[in-house]
Coordinates of C-alpha atoms in Angstrom, one line a residue:
Chain R
X1 CA 0.0 0.0 0.0
X2 CA 1.3 3.5 -0.9
X3 CA 2.1 5.9 1.9
X4 CA -0.8 8.1 2.6
X5 CA 1.4 11.2 2.5
X6 CA 4.8 11.7 0.9
X7 CA 6.9 14.8 0.5
X8 CA 10.1 15.1 -1.4
X9 CA 12.3 18.2 -1.3
X10 CA 9.1 20.2 -0.7
X11 CA 9.7 23.9 -0.7
X12 CA 7.3 26.8 -0.4
X13 CA 8.6 30.4 -0.7
X14 CA 6.7 33.6 0.0
X15 CA 9.0 36.3 -1.5
X16 CA 12.3 35.8 0.1
X17 CA 10.8 33.8 3.1
X18 CA 11.0 30.0 3.0
X19 CA 7.8 28.7 4.7
X20 CA 9.0 25.2 3.9
X21 CA 12.4 24.3 2.8
X22 CA 13.5 21.0 1.2
X23 CA 11.1 19.0 3.4
X24 CA 11.1 15.2 2.8
X25 CA 9.0 12.8 4.8
X26 CA 6.7 9.9 4.5
X27 CA 3.6 9.1 6.6
X28 CA 2.0 5.7 6.8
X29 CA -1.6 4.8 7.5
X30 CA -2.9 3.6 10.8
X31 CA -1.5 6.3 13.1
X32 CA -2.3 9.6 14.7
X33 CA 0.5 12.1 13.9
X34 CA 1.1 15.3 15.8
X35 CA 2.4 18.1 13.6
X36 CA 4.2 20.3 16.1
X37 CA 6.3 23.5 15.9
X38 CA 6.3 27.1 17.0
X39 CA 4.5 29.8 15.1
X40 CA 5.8 30.3 11.5
X41 CA 7.5 26.9 11.5
X42 CA 5.5 25.8 8.4
X43 CA 2.8 23.6 9.8
X44 CA -0.2 25.2 8.1
X45 CA 1.8 25.6 4.9
X46 CA 2.4 21.8 4.8
X47 CA -1.3 21.2 5.5
X48 CA -2.4 23.6 2.7
X49 CA 0.0 22.0 0.3
X50 CA -1.4 18.6 1.1
X51 CA -4.9 19.9 0.4
X52 CA -3.9 21.6 -2.9
X53 CA -4.6 25.1 -1.5
X54 CA -1.1 26.2 -2.2
X55 CA 1.2 25.5 -5.2
X56 CA 4.7 24.2 -4.2
X57 CA 7.6 26.4 -5.2
X58 CA 9.7 23.3 -5.6
X59 CA 9.6 19.5 -4.9
X60 CA 6.4 17.6 -4.7
X61 CA 3.8 16.3 -2.3
X62 CA 1.8 13.1 -2.9
X63 CA -1.3 11.8 -1.3
X64 CA -1.8 8.1 -1.7
X65 CA 0.7 8.3 -4.6
X66 CA -1.0 11.2 -6.4
X67 CA -0.4 15.0 -6.5
X68 CA -3.4 16.8 -4.9
X69 CA -6.3 16.5 -7.3
X70 CA -10.1 15.7 -7.1
X71 CA -9.2 12.1 -6.4
X72 CA -7.1 12.9 -3.4
X73 CA -9.6 15.4 -2.2
X74 CA -12.1 12.6 -2.0
X75 CA -9.9 10.7 0.5
X76 CA -8.7 13.6 2.5
X77 CA -10.9 15.2 5.2
X78 CA -9.6 18.6 6.2
X79 CA -10.4 20.9 9.1
X80 CA -8.8 24.3 8.6
X81 CA -7.8 26.5 11.5
X82 CA -10.6 29.0 10.7
X83 CA -14.4 29.1 10.1
X84 CA -14.6 27.8 6.5
X85 CA -18.4 27.4 6.0
X86 CA -20.8 30.1 4.8
X87 CA -22.1 31.4 8.1
X88 CA -25.5 32.1 6.6
X89 CA -26.1 28.4 6.1
X90 CA -28.3 26.4 8.5
X91 CA -26.7 23.3 10.0
X92 CA -29.2 21.1 8.1
X93 CA -28.1 22.8 4.8
X94 CA -24.5 22.2 5.6
X95 CA -25.3 18.5 6.2
X96 CA -27.0 18.3 2.8
X97 CA -24.0 20.1 1.2
X98 CA -21.5 17.5 2.6
X99 CA -23.9 14.7 1.6
X100 CA -24.0 16.1 -2.0
X101 CA -20.3 16.5 -2.5
X102 CA -18.6 13.8 -0.5
X103 CA -19.7 10.2 -1.3
X104 CA -17.9 9.0 1.9
X105 CA -19.9 11.4 4.2
X106 CA -22.0 9.6 6.7
X107 CA -25.1 11.7 7.5
X108 CA -26.0 9.3 10.3
X109 CA -22.7 9.7 12.0
X110 CA -22.8 13.5 11.7
X111 CA -26.4 13.6 13.0
X112 CA -25.5 11.4 16.0
X113 CA -22.7 13.8 16.9
X114 CA -24.9 16.9 16.4
X115 CA -27.6 15.3 18.6
X116 CA -25.0 14.5 21.3
X117 CA -24.0 18.2 21.2
X118 CA -27.7 19.2 21.3
X119 CA -27.2 21.5 18.2
X120 CA -30.4 22.6 16.6
X121 CA -30.2 21.8 12.9
X122 CA -32.3 24.7 12.0
X123 CA -29.8 27.1 13.5
X124 CA -27.7 29.2 11.2
X125 CA -24.0 28.8 11.7
X126 CA -23.7 32.6 12.4
X127 CA -25.9 32.2 15.5
X128 CA -23.7 29.6 17.1
X129 CA -20.9 30.3 19.6
X130 CA -17.3 30.0 18.4
X131 CA -16.8 26.7 20.3
X132 CA -20.1 25.3 18.9
X133 CA -19.1 26.2 15.4
X134 CA -15.8 24.5 15.8
X135 CA -17.6 21.4 17.1
X136 CA -20.0 21.4 14.1
X137 CA -17.1 21.7 11.7
X138 CA -15.2 18.9 13.4
X139 CA -18.3 16.7 13.4
X140 CA -18.6 17.2 9.6
X141 CA -14.9 16.5 9.0
X142 CA -14.9 13.4 11.2
X143 CA -18.1 12.0 9.6
X144 CA -16.3 11.2 6.4
X145 CA -14.8 7.8 5.8
X146 CA -11.5 9.4 4.8
X147 CA -8.1 7.8 4.4
X148 CA -6.4 10.9 5.8
X149 CA -7.8 13.4 8.3
X150 CA -5.9 16.7 8.4
X151 CA -6.9 18.8 11.4
X152 CA -5.3 22.2 11.8
X153 CA -5.5 23.4 15.4
X154 CA -8.8 21.5 16.2
X155 CA -8.6 22.3 19.9
X156 CA -7.2 25.8 19.7
X157 CA -10.1 28.0 20.5
X158 CA -12.3 25.8 22.8
X159 CA -12.6 25.1 26.5
X160 CA -11.1 22.0 28.2
X161 CA -14.4 20.2 28.2
X162 CA -14.9 20.8 24.5
X163 CA -11.3 19.6 23.9
X164 CA -12.1 16.3 25.6
X165 CA -15.2 16.0 23.3
X166 CA -13.1 16.8 20.2
X167 CA -10.3 14.3 21.1
X168 CA -13.0 11.6 21.8
X169 CA -14.6 12.4 18.5
X170 CA -11.3 12.0 16.7
X171 CA -10.4 8.8 18.4
X172 CA -13.8 7.1 17.9
X173 CA -14.4 8.2 14.3
X174 CA -11.3 7.3 12.3
X175 CA -10.7 4.0 10.7
X176 CA -7.7 1.8 11.6
X177 CA -6.3 2.0 8.1
X178 CA -6.6 5.8 8.0
X179 CA -4.2 8.4 9.3
X180 CA -4.8 11.5 11.3
X181 CA -2.5 14.5 11.1
X182 CA -3.1 17.0 13.9
X183 CA -1.4 20.4 14.1
X184 CA -1.5 22.0 17.5
X185 CA 0.3 24.1 20.1
X186 CA -1.6 22.4 22.9
X187 CA 0.7 19.3 23.1
X188 CA -0.1 18.3 26.6
X189 CA -3.8 18.0 25.8
X190 CA -3.3 15.6 22.8
X191 CA 0.0 13.9 23.7
X192 CA -1.8 10.8 25.0
X193 CA -3.6 10.2 21.7
X194 CA -0.6 10.6 19.4
X195 CA 1.4 7.7 17.9
X196 CA 4.0 9.8 16.1
X197 CA 5.2 13.4 16.2
X198 CA 6.8 15.7 13.6
X199 CA 8.6 18.7 14.9
X200 CA 9.0 21.5 12.3
X201 CA 11.4 24.3 12.7
X202 CA 11.9 27.1 10.1
X203 CA 10.2 25.0 7.5
X204 CA 12.4 22.0 8.0
X205 CA 11.9 18.7 9.8
X206 CA 13.5 18.8 13.2
X207 CA 12.2 15.5 14.5
X208 CA 10.2 12.6 13.2
X209 CA 9.7 9.9 15.9
X210 CA 7.1 7.8 17.5
X211 CA 5.8 8.9 20.9
X212 CA 7.1 5.7 22.4
X213 CA 10.6 6.3 21.1
X214 CA 10.6 9.8 22.5
X215 CA 9.7 8.5 25.9
X216 CA 12.2 5.7 25.8
X217 CA 15.1 7.6 24.2
X218 CA 14.7 11.0 25.8
X219 CA 12.9 9.9 29.0
X220 CA 10.6 12.8 28.5
X221 CA 7.1 13.6 27.5
X222 CA 6.5 15.1 24.0
X223 CA 5.5 18.3 25.7
X224 CA 8.7 18.5 27.7
X225 CA 10.8 17.6 24.7
X226 CA 9.0 20.3 22.6
X227 CA 9.8 22.9 25.3
X228 CA 13.4 21.9 25.3
X229 CA 13.8 21.8 21.5
X230 CA 12.0 25.1 20.9
X231 CA 13.3 26.9 23.9
X232 CA 13.3 30.7 23.2
Chain J
X1 CA -20.3 17.8 -9.8
X2 CA -20.7 20.9 -12.0
X3 CA -24.5 20.8 -11.6
X4 CA -24.1 20.6 -7.8
X5 CA -21.6 23.5 -7.7
X6 CA -24.0 25.6 -9.8
X7 CA -26.9 24.7 -7.6
X8 CA -25.2 25.8 -4.4
X9 CA -24.0 29.0 -6.1
X10 CA -27.5 29.9 -7.2
X11 CA -28.9 28.9 -3.8
X12 CA -26.4 31.2 -2.0
X13 CA -27.3 34.3 -4.2
X14 CA -31.0 33.5 -5.0
X15 CA -32.9 35.0 -2.1
X16 CA -31.3 38.4 -2.2
X17 CA -31.4 38.5 -6.0
X18 CA -35.1 37.7 -6.1
X19 CA -35.9 40.2 -3.4
X20 CA -34.1 43.0 -5.2
X21 CA -35.7 42.2 -8.6
X22 CA -39.2 41.8 -7.2
X23 CA -38.9 45.2 -5.6
X24 CA -37.7 46.6 -9.0
X25 CA -40.6 45.1 -10.9
X26 CA -43.1 46.3 -8.3
X27 CA -41.6 49.8 -8.6
X28 CA -42.0 49.6 -12.4
X29 CA -45.6 48.6 -12.0
X30 CA -46.3 51.4 -9.6
X31 CA -44.6 54.0 -11.8
X32 CA -46.6 52.7 -14.8
X33 CA -50.0 52.8 -13.2
X34 CA -49.5 55.9 -11.0
X35 CA -47.4 58.0 -13.3
X36 CA -46.9 56.9 -16.9
X37 CA -50.6 56.0 -17.5
X38 CA -51.6 59.5 -16.1
X39 CA -49.4 61.3 -18.6
X40 CA -51.2 63.6 -20.9
X41 CA -49.0 64.4 -23.9
X42 CA -51.4 67.2 -25.0
X43 CA -50.4 69.1 -21.8
X44 CA -48.1 72.1 -21.8
X45 CA -44.6 70.9 -22.9
X46 CA -42.4 72.4 -20.2
X47 CA -44.0 70.9 -17.1
X48 CA -44.7 67.7 -18.9
X49 CA -41.1 67.1 -20.1
X50 CA -39.7 68.3 -16.8
X51 CA -41.6 65.6 -15.0
X52 CA -40.7 63.0 -17.6
X53 CA -37.0 63.9 -17.3
X54 CA -37.2 63.6 -13.5
X55 CA -39.0 60.3 -13.6
X56 CA -36.6 58.9 -16.3
X57 CA -33.6 59.9 -14.1
X58 CA -35.2 58.3 -11.1
X59 CA -35.8 55.0 -13.1
X60 CA -32.3 55.1 -14.5
X61 CA -31.0 55.4 -11.0
X62 CA -33.0 52.5 -9.8
X63 CA -32.0 50.3 -12.8
X64 CA -28.3 51.2 -12.2
X65 CA -28.7 50.3 -8.6
X66 CA -30.3 47.0 -9.4
X67 CA -27.5 46.2 -11.9
X68 CA -24.8 47.2 -9.4
X69 CA -26.4 45.0 -6.7
X70 CA -26.4 42.0 -9.1
X71 CA -22.8 42.6 -10.1
X72 CA -21.8 42.9 -6.5
X73 CA -23.5 39.6 -5.7
X74 CA -21.7 37.9 -8.5
X75 CA -18.4 39.4 -7.5
X76 CA -18.7 38.7 -3.8
X77 CA -19.8 35.1 -4.4
X78 CA -16.9 34.4 -6.6
X79 CA -14.4 36.0 -4.3
X80 CA -15.7 34.7 -1.0
X81 CA -16.4 31.2 -2.2
X82 CA -13.1 30.7 -4.0
X83 CA -10.6 33.0 -2.4
X84 CA -12.1 33.9 1.0
X85 CA -12.4 31.6 4.0
X86 CA -15.0 29.5 2.2
X87 CA -12.3 28.7 -0.3
X88 CA -10.9 26.2 2.2
X89 CA -13.9 24.1 1.7
X90 CA -14.6 24.9 -2.0
X91 CA -11.0 24.0 -3.1
X92 CA -11.1 20.7 -1.0
X93 CA -14.3 19.5 -2.7
X94 CA -13.6 16.6 -5.1
X95 CA -13.9 18.9 -8.1
X96 CA -11.3 20.1 -10.6
X97 CA -10.3 23.8 -11.0
X98 CA -12.0 23.8 -14.4
X99 CA -15.3 22.6 -12.8
X100 CA -15.0 25.3 -10.2
X101 CA -14.4 27.9 -12.9
X102 CA -17.3 26.7 -15.1
X103 CA -19.6 26.5 -12.2
X104 CA -18.9 30.2 -11.3
X105 CA -19.2 31.2 -15.0
X106 CA -22.5 29.5 -15.4
X107 CA -24.0 30.7 -12.1
X108 CA -22.6 34.2 -12.6
X109 CA -23.9 34.3 -16.2
X110 CA -27.4 33.0 -15.2
X111 CA -27.7 35.8 -12.6
X112 CA -26.4 38.4 -15.1
X113 CA -28.8 37.1 -17.9
X114 CA -31.7 37.0 -15.4
X115 CA -30.9 40.5 -14.4
X116 CA -30.9 41.7 -18.1
X117 CA -34.2 40.0 -18.8
X118 CA -35.9 41.4 -15.7
X119 CA -34.5 44.9 -16.3
X120 CA -35.9 44.6 -19.9
X121 CA -39.3 43.5 -18.6
X122 CA -39.4 46.5 -16.2
X123 CA -38.6 48.8 -19.1
X124 CA -41.3 47.2 -21.2
X125 CA -43.8 47.7 -18.3
X126 CA -42.8 51.4 -18.3
X127 CA -43.0 52.2 -22.0
X128 CA -45.9 50.1 -23.3
X129 CA -48.7 52.2 -22.1
X130 CA -51.2 53.2 -24.8
X131 CA -50.6 56.9 -24.4
X132 CA -46.8 56.4 -24.7
X133 CA -47.0 54.2 -27.8
X134 CA -49.5 56.6 -29.4
X135 CA -47.3 59.6 -28.7
X136 CA -44.2 57.7 -30.0
X137 CA -46.0 56.7 -33.2
X138 CA -45.8 60.4 -34.3
X139 CA -42.0 60.2 -34.3
X140 CA -41.5 56.5 -35.3
X141 CA -40.8 57.1 -39.0
X142 CA -38.0 59.6 -38.1
X143 CA -36.4 57.0 -35.7
X144 CA -36.7 54.2 -38.2
X145 CA -35.1 56.3 -40.9
X146 CA -32.2 57.2 -38.7
X147 CA -31.7 53.8 -37.2
X148 CA -32.3 51.8 -40.4
X149 CA -34.7 49.6 -38.5
X150 CA -37.8 50.2 -36.3
X151 CA -37.0 51.2 -32.7
X152 CA -38.5 47.9 -31.4
X153 CA -36.1 45.9 -33.6
X154 CA -33.2 48.0 -32.6
X155 CA -34.2 47.6 -28.9
X156 CA -34.4 43.8 -29.4
X157 CA -30.9 43.7 -30.9
X158 CA -29.6 45.8 -28.0
X159 CA -31.3 43.4 -25.6
X160 CA -29.7 40.3 -27.3
X161 CA -26.4 42.1 -27.4
X162 CA -26.6 42.9 -23.6
X163 CA -27.6 39.3 -23.0
X164 CA -24.6 37.9 -24.9
X165 CA -22.3 40.6 -23.5
X166 CA -23.1 39.4 -19.9
X167 CA -20.7 36.5 -20.3
X168 CA -17.9 38.9 -21.2
X169 CA -18.6 41.0 -18.2
X170 CA -18.7 38.0 -15.9
X171 CA -15.3 36.8 -17.2
X172 CA -13.9 40.3 -16.9
X173 CA -14.8 40.6 -13.2
X174 CA -13.6 37.0 -12.5
X175 CA -10.4 37.6 -14.3
X176 CA -9.6 40.7 -12.2
X177 CA -10.3 38.9 -8.9
X178 CA -8.2 35.9 -10.1
X179 CA -5.3 38.1 -11.2
X180 CA -5.4 39.8 -7.9
X181 CA -4.7 36.5 -6.2
X182 CA -1.2 36.4 -7.9
X183 CA -0.1 39.2 -5.5
X184 CA 1.4 38.3 -2.1
X185 CA -0.9 40.7 -0.1
X186 CA -3.7 43.2 -0.4
X187 CA -5.3 41.0 -3.0
X188 CA -8.7 42.8 -3.1
X189 CA -7.0 46.1 -3.7
X190 CA -4.8 44.5 -6.4
X191 CA -7.9 43.0 -8.0
X192 CA -9.5 46.5 -8.1
X193 CA -6.2 47.9 -9.5
X194 CA -6.2 45.2 -12.2
X195 CA -9.8 46.2 -13.1
X196 CA -8.9 49.9 -13.6
X197 CA -5.6 49.3 -15.3
X198 CA -7.1 46.8 -17.7
X199 CA -10.1 49.1 -18.2
X200 CA -7.8 52.0 -19.1
X201 CA -5.7 49.9 -21.5
X202 CA -8.8 48.6 -23.3
X203 CA -10.3 52.0 -23.5
X204 CA -7.1 53.3 -25.0
X205 CA -7.0 50.4 -27.4
X206 CA -10.7 51.0 -28.4
X207 CA -10.0 54.6 -29.1
X208 CA -7.0 53.7 -31.2
X209 CA -8.9 51.2 -33.3
X210 CA -11.9 53.5 -33.7
X211 CA -9.5 56.3 -34.7
X212 CA -7.7 54.1 -37.2
X213 CA -10.9 52.8 -38.7
X214 CA -12.3 56.4 -39.1
X215 CA -15.1 56.1 -36.5
X216 CA -13.5 58.7 -34.2
X217 CA -14.3 61.5 -33.1
X218 CA -18.0 60.4 -33.3
X219 CA -21.3 60.4 -35.2
X220 CA -21.6 64.2 -35.6
X221 CA -18.3 64.2 -37.6
X222 CA -19.5 61.2 -39.7
X223 CA -23.0 62.6 -40.2
X224 CA -21.4 65.5 -42.1
X225 CA -20.0 62.9 -44.5
X226 CA -23.4 61.6 -45.1
X227 CA -23.1 58.4 -43.0
X228 CA -26.4 57.4 -41.3
X229 CA -26.7 56.7 -37.6
X230 CA -27.5 53.1 -38.4
X231 CA -24.2 52.6 -40.3
X232 CA -22.3 54.3 -37.6
X233 CA -23.8 52.3 -34.8
X234 CA -23.4 49.0 -36.7
X235 CA -19.8 49.8 -37.5
X236 CA -18.8 50.7 -33.9
X237 CA -20.8 47.8 -32.5
X238 CA -18.9 45.4 -34.8
X239 CA -15.5 46.7 -33.9
X240 CA -16.2 46.6 -30.1
X241 CA -17.7 43.1 -30.4
X242 CA -14.5 41.7 -32.1
X243 CA -12.4 43.5 -29.5
X244 CA -14.4 42.3 -26.6
X245 CA -14.4 38.7 -27.9
X246 CA -10.6 38.7 -28.2
X247 CA -10.2 40.2 -24.8
X248 CA -12.6 37.7 -23.2
X249 CA -10.9 34.7 -24.7
X250 CA -7.5 35.9 -23.4
X251 CA -8.9 36.6 -20.0
X252 CA -10.5 33.2 -19.8
X253 CA -7.2 31.5 -20.8
X254 CA -5.3 33.5 -18.2
X255 CA -7.9 32.8 -15.5
X256 CA -7.9 29.1 -16.4
X257 CA -4.1 28.9 -16.0
X258 CA -4.1 30.8 -12.7
X259 CA -6.8 28.6 -11.2
X260 CA -5.2 25.4 -12.4
X261 CA -1.5 26.2 -11.6
X262 CA -1.2 29.2 -9.3
X263 CA -3.7 28.7 -6.5
X264 CA -2.3 30.1 -3.3
X265 CA -4.9 30.6 -0.5
X266 CA -3.5 32.7 2.2

């Protein structure tokens, strides 16, 4: 089986600034991967490149052996770090939208999650609180039977109770043969669910190791190692 | 996929579009029944024509406002859905860039064409009163002689031309927004700059072509040479049509390339 994500000498430049520089890495299925690094390290750039939202300056990125295209978009479920749905839409309309466009979207699973969150489907997205909006968006993203889930800061703007819900949602909704790539600053909150971590620094890979290896080799938690590596 | 994209585009713009155009049609009906139908063309000329000029200016203002609203709707939908926050979802749908582009062209053109048709219906409501047609009948032969065809035929051609020209206008707007995305920052401002710079270049080009083909400085100059208004209008219309078609094809090609190869959502 082809790796779910593969980068080779991937570079993205904005003017003279290298957001990503010569990045090469391979991610296999069946794991939850933490994409970690300080602000401006290139996490979101890598995520956008994987989703075809940016054009690489050099090198290439492959999803299941293909450059980002409609076929890869069918197997990648992406949660951006901002509100990405037309806020005038009602929750029920958003469900119809996902059902129409994504053949792997499970309306039943999404409905069950929305019911658990007690979200009225007739509500417009604009009338919901920031945290509730993020939950709705996560519910939609995790209701797809995707091969790769890419979640950019999924727990950034919500309270600790909502974080627990989000992490539970991620853990209970992804398939064993799928991979989840999570970008976050809140390492301590998600450390326990991660299998592997990628540390990015100045657009380059600083570390690519399993969480178990980190604990054995460094005798530290991922959070403690991150603080050490990226000490200001 | 294309059909679904068009459906959601129309759904997003439909309600406001309908509301604006229903208000426009109701205004036209009210002006027809409470003003146009009451006009007495036998009345003293000065107060009569003053009131007609004021009413026409008002209706022209309303028609312009309706057109601007429609164009703003088409523009905002394209920008927000592809290059705003909604772009994060739009570009991750399992659809190709060509499908996205065609969906926006079709939905944008449908709105533009519907706007043209509704504006035309409104104008018809305003000018088809018995008193107006009877008054116009006195001058009809003069108009027909000048235009080469009856005014109704000429208006029909103008309507069809506007209907066809809608696609060029949609591509023009989309091209400016898409070209604005090539800049690293201030992309909306850059799109507006592209609009004005291109507008200026095309205006200059049009003047140059009209000058070289002898249509400049205008009809008054040509009338002295015995050329009819009909010949003048047909000539200028033909030249502008050829120019617009060439520009539209180039803009479409550039837009297609940018959307396929240079997408960079910030």
